[in-house]
XYZ file of C-alpha atoms in Angstrom:
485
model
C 19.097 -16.300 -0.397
C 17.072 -13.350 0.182
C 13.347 -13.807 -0.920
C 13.344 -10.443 -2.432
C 16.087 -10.662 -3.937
C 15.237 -8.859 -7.366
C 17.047 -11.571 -9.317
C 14.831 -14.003 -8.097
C 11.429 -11.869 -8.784
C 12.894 -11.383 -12.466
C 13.507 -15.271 -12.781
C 9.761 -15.883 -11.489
C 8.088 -13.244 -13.563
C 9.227 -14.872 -17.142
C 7.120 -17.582 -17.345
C 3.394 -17.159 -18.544
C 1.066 -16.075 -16.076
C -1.301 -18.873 -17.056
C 1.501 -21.467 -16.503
C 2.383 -20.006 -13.047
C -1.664 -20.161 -12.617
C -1.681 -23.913 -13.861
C 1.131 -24.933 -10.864
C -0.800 -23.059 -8.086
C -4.030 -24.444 -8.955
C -2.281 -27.873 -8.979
C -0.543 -27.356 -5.582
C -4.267 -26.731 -4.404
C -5.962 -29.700 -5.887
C -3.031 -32.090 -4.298
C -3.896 -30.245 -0.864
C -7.877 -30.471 -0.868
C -7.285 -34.245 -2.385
C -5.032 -35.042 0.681
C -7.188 -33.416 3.224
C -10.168 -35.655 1.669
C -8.505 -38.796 2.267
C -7.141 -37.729 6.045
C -10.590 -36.858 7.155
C -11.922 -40.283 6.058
C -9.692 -42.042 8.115
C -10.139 -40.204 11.220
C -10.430 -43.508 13.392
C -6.252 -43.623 12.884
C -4.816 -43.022 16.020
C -2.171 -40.777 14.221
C -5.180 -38.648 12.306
C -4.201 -35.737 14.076
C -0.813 -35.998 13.288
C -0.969 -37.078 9.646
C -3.053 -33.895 9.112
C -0.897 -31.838 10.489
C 2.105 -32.673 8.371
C 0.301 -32.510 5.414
C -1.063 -29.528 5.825
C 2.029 -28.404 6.425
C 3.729 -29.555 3.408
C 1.136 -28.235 1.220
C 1.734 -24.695 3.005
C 4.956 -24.775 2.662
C 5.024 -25.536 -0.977
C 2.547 -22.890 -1.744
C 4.214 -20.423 0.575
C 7.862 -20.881 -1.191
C 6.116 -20.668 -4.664
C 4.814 -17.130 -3.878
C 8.006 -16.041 -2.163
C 9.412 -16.259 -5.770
C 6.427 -14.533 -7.758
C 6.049 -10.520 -8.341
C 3.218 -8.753 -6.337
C 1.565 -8.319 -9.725
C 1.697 -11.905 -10.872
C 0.896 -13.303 -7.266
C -2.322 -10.521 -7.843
C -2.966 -12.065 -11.402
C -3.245 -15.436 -9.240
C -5.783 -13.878 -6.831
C -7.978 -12.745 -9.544
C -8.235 -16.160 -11.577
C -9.418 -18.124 -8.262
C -12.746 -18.911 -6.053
C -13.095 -16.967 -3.179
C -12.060 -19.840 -0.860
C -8.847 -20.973 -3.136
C -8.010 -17.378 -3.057
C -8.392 -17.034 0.302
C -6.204 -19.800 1.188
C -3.330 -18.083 -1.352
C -3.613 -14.830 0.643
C -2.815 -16.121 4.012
C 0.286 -17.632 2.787
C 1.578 -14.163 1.570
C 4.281 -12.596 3.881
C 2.670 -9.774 5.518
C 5.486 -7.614 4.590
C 4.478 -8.521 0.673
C 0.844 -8.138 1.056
C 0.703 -4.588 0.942
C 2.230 -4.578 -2.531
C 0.047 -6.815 -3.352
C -2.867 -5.052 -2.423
C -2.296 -2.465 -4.617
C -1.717 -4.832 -7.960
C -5.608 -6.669 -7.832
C -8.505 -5.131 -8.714
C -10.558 -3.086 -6.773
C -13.440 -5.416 -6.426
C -10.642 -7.835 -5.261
C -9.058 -5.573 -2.913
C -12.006 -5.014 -1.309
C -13.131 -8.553 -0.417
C -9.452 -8.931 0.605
C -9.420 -6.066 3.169
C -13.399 -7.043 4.477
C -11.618 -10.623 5.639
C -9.056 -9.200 7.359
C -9.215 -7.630 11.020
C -8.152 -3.931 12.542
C -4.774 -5.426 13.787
C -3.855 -7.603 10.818
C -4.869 -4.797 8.556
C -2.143 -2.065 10.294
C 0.432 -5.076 10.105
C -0.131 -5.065 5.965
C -0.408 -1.682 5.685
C 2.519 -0.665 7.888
C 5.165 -1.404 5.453
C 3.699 0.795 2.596
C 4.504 4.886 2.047
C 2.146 7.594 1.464
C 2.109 7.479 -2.004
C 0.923 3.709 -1.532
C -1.487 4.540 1.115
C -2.860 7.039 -1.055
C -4.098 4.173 -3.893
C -5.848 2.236 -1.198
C -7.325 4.964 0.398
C -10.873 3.905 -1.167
C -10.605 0.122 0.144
C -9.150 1.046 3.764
C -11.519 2.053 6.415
C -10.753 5.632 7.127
C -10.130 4.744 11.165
C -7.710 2.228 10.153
C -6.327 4.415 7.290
C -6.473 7.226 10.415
C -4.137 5.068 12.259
C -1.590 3.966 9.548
C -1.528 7.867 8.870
C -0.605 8.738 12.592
C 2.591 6.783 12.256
C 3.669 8.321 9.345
C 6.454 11.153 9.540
C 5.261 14.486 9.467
C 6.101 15.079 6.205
C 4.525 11.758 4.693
C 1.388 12.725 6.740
C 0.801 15.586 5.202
C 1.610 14.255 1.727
C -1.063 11.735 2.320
C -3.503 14.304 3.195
C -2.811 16.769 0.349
C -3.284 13.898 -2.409
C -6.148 12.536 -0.706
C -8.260 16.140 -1.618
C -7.716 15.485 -5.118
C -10.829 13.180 -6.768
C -9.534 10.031 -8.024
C -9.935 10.783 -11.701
C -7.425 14.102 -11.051
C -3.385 13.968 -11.694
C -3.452 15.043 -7.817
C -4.560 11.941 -6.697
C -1.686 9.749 -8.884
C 0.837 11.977 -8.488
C 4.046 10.871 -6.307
C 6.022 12.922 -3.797
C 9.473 11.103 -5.195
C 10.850 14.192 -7.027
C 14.270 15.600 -7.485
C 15.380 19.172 -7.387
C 18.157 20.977 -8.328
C 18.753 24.995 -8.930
C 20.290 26.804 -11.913
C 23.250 28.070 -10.362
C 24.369 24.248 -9.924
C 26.595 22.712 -12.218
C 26.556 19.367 -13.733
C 29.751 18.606 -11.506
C 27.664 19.275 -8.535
C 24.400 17.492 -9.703
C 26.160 14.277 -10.527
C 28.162 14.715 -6.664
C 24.404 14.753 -5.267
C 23.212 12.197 -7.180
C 26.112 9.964 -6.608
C 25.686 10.550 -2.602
C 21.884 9.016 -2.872
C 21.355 5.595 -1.959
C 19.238 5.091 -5.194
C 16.886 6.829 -7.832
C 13.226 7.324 -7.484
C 11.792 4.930 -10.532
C 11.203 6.170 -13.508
C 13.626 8.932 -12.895
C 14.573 10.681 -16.675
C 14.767 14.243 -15.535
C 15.282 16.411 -12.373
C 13.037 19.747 -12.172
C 15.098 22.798 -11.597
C 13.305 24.939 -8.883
C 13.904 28.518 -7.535
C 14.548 29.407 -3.482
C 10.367 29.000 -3.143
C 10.541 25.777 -5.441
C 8.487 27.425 -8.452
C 9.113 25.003 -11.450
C 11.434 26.673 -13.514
C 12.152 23.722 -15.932
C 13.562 20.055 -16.849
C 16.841 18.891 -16.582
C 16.862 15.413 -18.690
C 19.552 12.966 -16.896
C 21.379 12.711 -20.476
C 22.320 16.604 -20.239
C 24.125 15.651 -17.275
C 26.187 13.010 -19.246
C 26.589 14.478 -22.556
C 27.635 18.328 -20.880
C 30.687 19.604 -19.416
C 30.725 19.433 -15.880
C 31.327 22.896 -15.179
C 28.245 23.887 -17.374
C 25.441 25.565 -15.260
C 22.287 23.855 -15.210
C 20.059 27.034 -15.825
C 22.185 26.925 -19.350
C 20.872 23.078 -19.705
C 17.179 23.025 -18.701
C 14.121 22.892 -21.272
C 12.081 25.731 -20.309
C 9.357 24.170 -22.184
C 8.390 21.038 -20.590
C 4.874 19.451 -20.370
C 4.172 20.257 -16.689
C 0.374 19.173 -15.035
C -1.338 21.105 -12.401
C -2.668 18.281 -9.867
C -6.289 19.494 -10.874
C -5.992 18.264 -14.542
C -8.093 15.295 -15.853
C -6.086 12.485 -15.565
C -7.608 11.476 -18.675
C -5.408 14.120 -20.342
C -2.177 13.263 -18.806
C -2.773 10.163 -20.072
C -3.291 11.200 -23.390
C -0.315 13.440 -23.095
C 1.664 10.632 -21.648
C 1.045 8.561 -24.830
C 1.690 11.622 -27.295
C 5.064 12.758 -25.756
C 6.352 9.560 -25.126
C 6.843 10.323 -21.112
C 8.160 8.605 -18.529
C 7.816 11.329 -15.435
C 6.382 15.007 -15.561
C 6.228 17.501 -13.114
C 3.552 18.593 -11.370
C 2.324 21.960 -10.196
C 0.057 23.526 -7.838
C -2.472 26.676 -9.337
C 0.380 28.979 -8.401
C 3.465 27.299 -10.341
C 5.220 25.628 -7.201
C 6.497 21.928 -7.839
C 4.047 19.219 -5.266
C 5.044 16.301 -7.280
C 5.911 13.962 -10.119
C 3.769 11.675 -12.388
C 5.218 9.138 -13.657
C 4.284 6.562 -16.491
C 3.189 3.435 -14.501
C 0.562 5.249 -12.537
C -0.323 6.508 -15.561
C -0.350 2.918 -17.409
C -2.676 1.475 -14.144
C -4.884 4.173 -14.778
C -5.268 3.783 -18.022
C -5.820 -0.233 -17.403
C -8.338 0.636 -14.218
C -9.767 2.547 -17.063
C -10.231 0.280 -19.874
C -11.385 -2.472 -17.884
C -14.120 -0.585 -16.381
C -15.146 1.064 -19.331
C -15.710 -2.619 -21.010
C -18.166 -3.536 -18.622
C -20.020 -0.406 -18.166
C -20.943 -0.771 -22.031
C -22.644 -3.780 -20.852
C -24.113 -2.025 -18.242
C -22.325 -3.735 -15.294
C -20.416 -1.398 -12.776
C -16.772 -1.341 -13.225
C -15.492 -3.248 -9.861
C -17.208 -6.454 -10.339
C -15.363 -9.384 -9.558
C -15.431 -12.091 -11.722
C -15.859 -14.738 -8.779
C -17.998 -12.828 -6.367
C -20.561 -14.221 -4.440
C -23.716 -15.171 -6.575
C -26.094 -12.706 -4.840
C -23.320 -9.822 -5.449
C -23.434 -10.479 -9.095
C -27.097 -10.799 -9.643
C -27.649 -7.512 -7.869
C -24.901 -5.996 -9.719
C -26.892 -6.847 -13.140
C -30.391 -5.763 -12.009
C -30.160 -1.990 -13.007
C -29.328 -2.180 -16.376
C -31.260 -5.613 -16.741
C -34.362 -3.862 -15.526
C -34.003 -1.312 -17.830
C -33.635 -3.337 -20.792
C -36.979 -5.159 -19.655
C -38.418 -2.067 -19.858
C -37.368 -1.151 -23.594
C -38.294 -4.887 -24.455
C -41.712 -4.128 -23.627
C -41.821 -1.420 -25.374
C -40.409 -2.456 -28.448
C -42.758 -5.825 -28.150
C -45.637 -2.645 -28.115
C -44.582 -1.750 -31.531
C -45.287 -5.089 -32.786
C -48.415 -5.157 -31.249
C -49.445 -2.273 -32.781
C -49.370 -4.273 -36.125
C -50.856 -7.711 -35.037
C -53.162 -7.504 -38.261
C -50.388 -7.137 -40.528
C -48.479 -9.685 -39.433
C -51.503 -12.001 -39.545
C -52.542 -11.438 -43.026
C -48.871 -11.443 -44.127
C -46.809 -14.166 -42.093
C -43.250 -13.880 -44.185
C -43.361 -10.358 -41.940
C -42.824 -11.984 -38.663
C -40.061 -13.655 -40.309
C -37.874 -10.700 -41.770
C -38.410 -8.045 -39.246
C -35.868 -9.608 -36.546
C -33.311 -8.266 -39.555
C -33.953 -4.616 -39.889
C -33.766 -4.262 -36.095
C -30.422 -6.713 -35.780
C -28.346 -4.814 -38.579
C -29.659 -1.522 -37.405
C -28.401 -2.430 -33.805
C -25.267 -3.885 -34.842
C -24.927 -0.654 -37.413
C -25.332 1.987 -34.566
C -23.213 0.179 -31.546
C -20.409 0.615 -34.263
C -20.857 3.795 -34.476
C -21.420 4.324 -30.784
C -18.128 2.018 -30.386
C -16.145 4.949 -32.927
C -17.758 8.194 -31.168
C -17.165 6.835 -27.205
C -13.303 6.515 -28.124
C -13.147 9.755 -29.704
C -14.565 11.493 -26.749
C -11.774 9.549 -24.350
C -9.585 10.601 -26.848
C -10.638 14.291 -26.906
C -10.665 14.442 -30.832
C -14.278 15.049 -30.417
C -14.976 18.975 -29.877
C -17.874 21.474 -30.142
C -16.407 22.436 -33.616
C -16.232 18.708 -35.573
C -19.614 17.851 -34.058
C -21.828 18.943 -36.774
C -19.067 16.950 -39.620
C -18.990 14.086 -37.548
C -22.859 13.553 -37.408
C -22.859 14.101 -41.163
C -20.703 11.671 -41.993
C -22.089 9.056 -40.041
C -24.943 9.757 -42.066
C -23.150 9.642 -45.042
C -22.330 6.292 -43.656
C -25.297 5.184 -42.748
C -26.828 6.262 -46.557
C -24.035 4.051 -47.835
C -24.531 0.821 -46.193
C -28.564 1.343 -46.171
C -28.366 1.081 -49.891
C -26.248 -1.930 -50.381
C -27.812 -4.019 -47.438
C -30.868 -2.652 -48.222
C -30.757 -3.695 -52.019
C -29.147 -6.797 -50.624
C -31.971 -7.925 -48.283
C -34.457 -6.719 -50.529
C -33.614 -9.175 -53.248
C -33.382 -11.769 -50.186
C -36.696 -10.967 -49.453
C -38.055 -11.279 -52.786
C -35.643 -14.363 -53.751
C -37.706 -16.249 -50.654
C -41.463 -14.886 -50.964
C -41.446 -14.000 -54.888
C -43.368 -10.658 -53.862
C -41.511 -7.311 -55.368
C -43.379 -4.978 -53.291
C -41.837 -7.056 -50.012
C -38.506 -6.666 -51.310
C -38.971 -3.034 -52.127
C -39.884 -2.292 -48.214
C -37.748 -4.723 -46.681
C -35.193 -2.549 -48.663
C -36.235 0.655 -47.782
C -37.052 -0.008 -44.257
C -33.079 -1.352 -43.757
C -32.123 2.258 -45.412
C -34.152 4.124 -42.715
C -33.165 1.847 -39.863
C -29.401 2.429 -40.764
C -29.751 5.883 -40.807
C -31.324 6.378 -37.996
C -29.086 3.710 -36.164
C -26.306 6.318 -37.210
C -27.614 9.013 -36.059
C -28.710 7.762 -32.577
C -25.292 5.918 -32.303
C -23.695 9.396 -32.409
C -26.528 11.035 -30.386
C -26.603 8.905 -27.356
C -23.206 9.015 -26.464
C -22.495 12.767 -26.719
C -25.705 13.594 -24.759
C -24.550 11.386 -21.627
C -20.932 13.239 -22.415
C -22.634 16.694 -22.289
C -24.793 15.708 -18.987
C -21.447 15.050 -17.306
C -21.787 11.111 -17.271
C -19.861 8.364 -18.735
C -20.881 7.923 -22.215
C -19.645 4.141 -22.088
C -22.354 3.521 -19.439
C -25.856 1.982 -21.186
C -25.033 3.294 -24.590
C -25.415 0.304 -26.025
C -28.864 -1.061 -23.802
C -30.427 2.562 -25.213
C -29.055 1.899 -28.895
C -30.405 -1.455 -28.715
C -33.796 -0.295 -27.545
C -34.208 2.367 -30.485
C -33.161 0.788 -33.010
C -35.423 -2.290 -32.118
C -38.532 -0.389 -31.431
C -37.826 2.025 -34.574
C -37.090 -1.218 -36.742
C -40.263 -2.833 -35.677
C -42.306 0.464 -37.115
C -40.787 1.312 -39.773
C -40.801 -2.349 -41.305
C -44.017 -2.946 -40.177
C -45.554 0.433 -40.704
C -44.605 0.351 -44.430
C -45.697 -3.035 -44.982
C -48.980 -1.873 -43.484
C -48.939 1.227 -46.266
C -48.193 -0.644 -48.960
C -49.009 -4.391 -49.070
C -52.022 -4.122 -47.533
């Protein structure tokens, strides 16, 4: 049977990924044991030969196991291992499969995978793929090598390859595909359904045709159900929606995403600045985006860059942390300056050294909630320059709301444990101001780095942390310095 046979990639792809990860981890540990024991005995005359069929076996198992996986499971696999395991996966991938597997891991992944391999194995995993693919691993692929793979492209793939490359990566340009079907509206569906029929298959994701003119200006949709529910003599300018949601390649992908999820797409048509079809987006590069998306947003909050990989080299991942690391060393000091400030306080009253850590923990926990709320309405786009103003208000609003019933809360805590009113009473009323100003800064902080142009996921929540530390520290301390001493 054929290896990629689709059957057989359905059959592989139901069970869990973690029980697929379980066998190949497994078929790893019985090869490394095996190995172990050979190279003890190496005095056997038949060492040699013993290794060699064992190493062999093992292979061979691993390699038929992957023949029967999806590139995106086989990636999943990659992913979850040590360098060297994974390493020893990858070279048992066909060549002809690596490609498309390429394009499934991670970036971070991707690009220890391509750094292993040399010029000449490189072309032979690249070879297979079409411009469209070339075009995701353009970042990963030296650009001689990518030069290459591009020179024995056809003409017309070149130059597809070349036109999405100009497009940034965060632009519908750059995830658009050339696979696109055209028809005109003096066709009718009789005619459509004859051209369609004389195609060895669909592009995926294929709902609709776009119905161009002679110099293939979009002139609408033709959904594939109009072709089955309509007469066949009906023309197809009679059957088109002349009111599609249509991209130019220079839009934010972050709004065709967003536009993707509100329409319910699967494919959309995309235009150049002077209404002539280029291409097609369709909803799984949109769905990957999103993903590449999410993932790297999660770790820039914790101010790690986005293409980490979870088993990287130990160096790789220490440097990686140093930026944002060094930065919140910085704050620490700081804040630790604000405690300094009120050494004699806390040494005539001790029970202060004690109940500061809470003002500064709520308020930080308070504002990265808030930071959380205001960073996805900004991906969203439900944040503009007109609900601003109401937005900041009713964060304070918030923020008022939760100062007075933690605040009450911890104040009676306070005075529960020390029997001292006035300690309640600022406890209390240092937890109001801390909340509101948590609020605040939680909305501040993430539409300043939006309105400078950068991400506002990246070190939000090291700068929150640092404010609402240092301002916690004051204000406790600063009233207990007013009014108990």
């Amino acid at each position: 049977m054929n290896v990629t046979d689709p059957t057989v990639v359905l059959q592989a792809s139901q069970p869990k990924l973690e029980d697929l990860l379980r066998q190949i981890v497994k078929l790893l540990e019985k090869h490394r044991l095996v190995e172990t024991l050979v190279e003890r005995d190496q005095t056997s005359p038949r060492h040699q030969l013993i290794e060699s069929l064992v190493h062999r076996q093992h292979v061979v198992e691993l390699q038929l196991k992957l023949r029967s996986l999806h590139p995106a499971d086989i990636a999943y696999i990659l992913e979850a291992l040590p360098q060297d395991d994974r390493l020893l996966i990858w070279r048992q991938i066909e060549e002809e499969r690596s490609g498309d597997v390429l394009l499934e891991v991670s970036d971070a992944v991707r690009n220890a995978l391509v750094e292993t391999l040399e010029r000449a194995e490189l072309l032979r995993v690249l070879e297979p793929l079409d411009a469209d693919d070339l075009a995701a691993l353009a970042e990963a692929v030296p650009e001689p090598v990518l030069a290459d793979v591009s020179r024995r492209l056809p003409t017309r793939d070149r130059d597809w390859l070349q036109t999405t490359m100009a497009y940034p990566e965060d632009r519908v340009g750059r995830l658009m595909s050339q696979d696109v079907l055209t028809v005109r509206e003096s066709q009718n569906v009789e005619q459509v359904l004859r051209l369609l029929r004389g195609r060895e298959d669909l592009p995926l994701n294929t709902d609709s045709l776009f119905v161009v003119d002679a110099r293939h200006q979009l002139k609408g949709v033709l959904p594939l159900r109009a072709l089955l529910l309509n007469d066949p003599e009906q023309r197809v300018g009679e059957l088109k929606l002349t009111d599609p949601v249509v991209f130019d390649a220079s839009d934010a992908a972050d709004d065709a995403a967003r536009a993707f999820e509100r329409y319910d797409l699967v494919s959309a048509p995309v235009v150049n600045g002077r209404g002539k079809l280029i291409g097609r987006l369709t909803v799984d590069a949109v769905v990957d985006f999103i993903r590449e998306e999410s993932e790297e947003d999660a770790l820039n909050r914790a101010g790690l860059r986005g293409d980490e990989d979870l088993f990287a080299p130990i160096w790789d991942s220490a440097r990686n942390r140093w930026l944002w690391l060094s930065i919140n060393l910085c704050t620490a000091f700081i804040a630790s300056r604000a405690i300094g400030l009120f050494e004699h306080a806390i040494a005539q009253i001790v029970a202060l050294a004690a109940l500061m850590p809470i003002v500064a923990g709520i308020g930080g926990n308070s504002g990265n909630q808030t930071t959380a709320l205001v960073v996805r309405g900004l991906a969203l786009g439900e944040i503009t320059s007109e609900n601003k103003g109401y937005l900041v208000l009713k964060e304070l609003g918030v923020g008022l709301m939760n100062g007075l019933v933690w605040g009450a809360t911890v104040g009676l805590f306070a005075y529960w444990l020390y029997r001292n009113w006035q300690l309640g009473v600022v406890m209390a009323v240092a937890m109001l101001l801390n909340l509101l100003l948590a609020a605040l800064v939680g909305v501040a902080i993430p539409l300043i780095l939006h309105r400078l142009g950068r991400d506002p996921a990246v070190g939000s929540s090291v700068l929150l942390t640092f404010i609402t530390d240092g301002m916690g520290f004051f204000i406790f301390l600063g009233l207990a310095t007013l009014f108990l001493l």
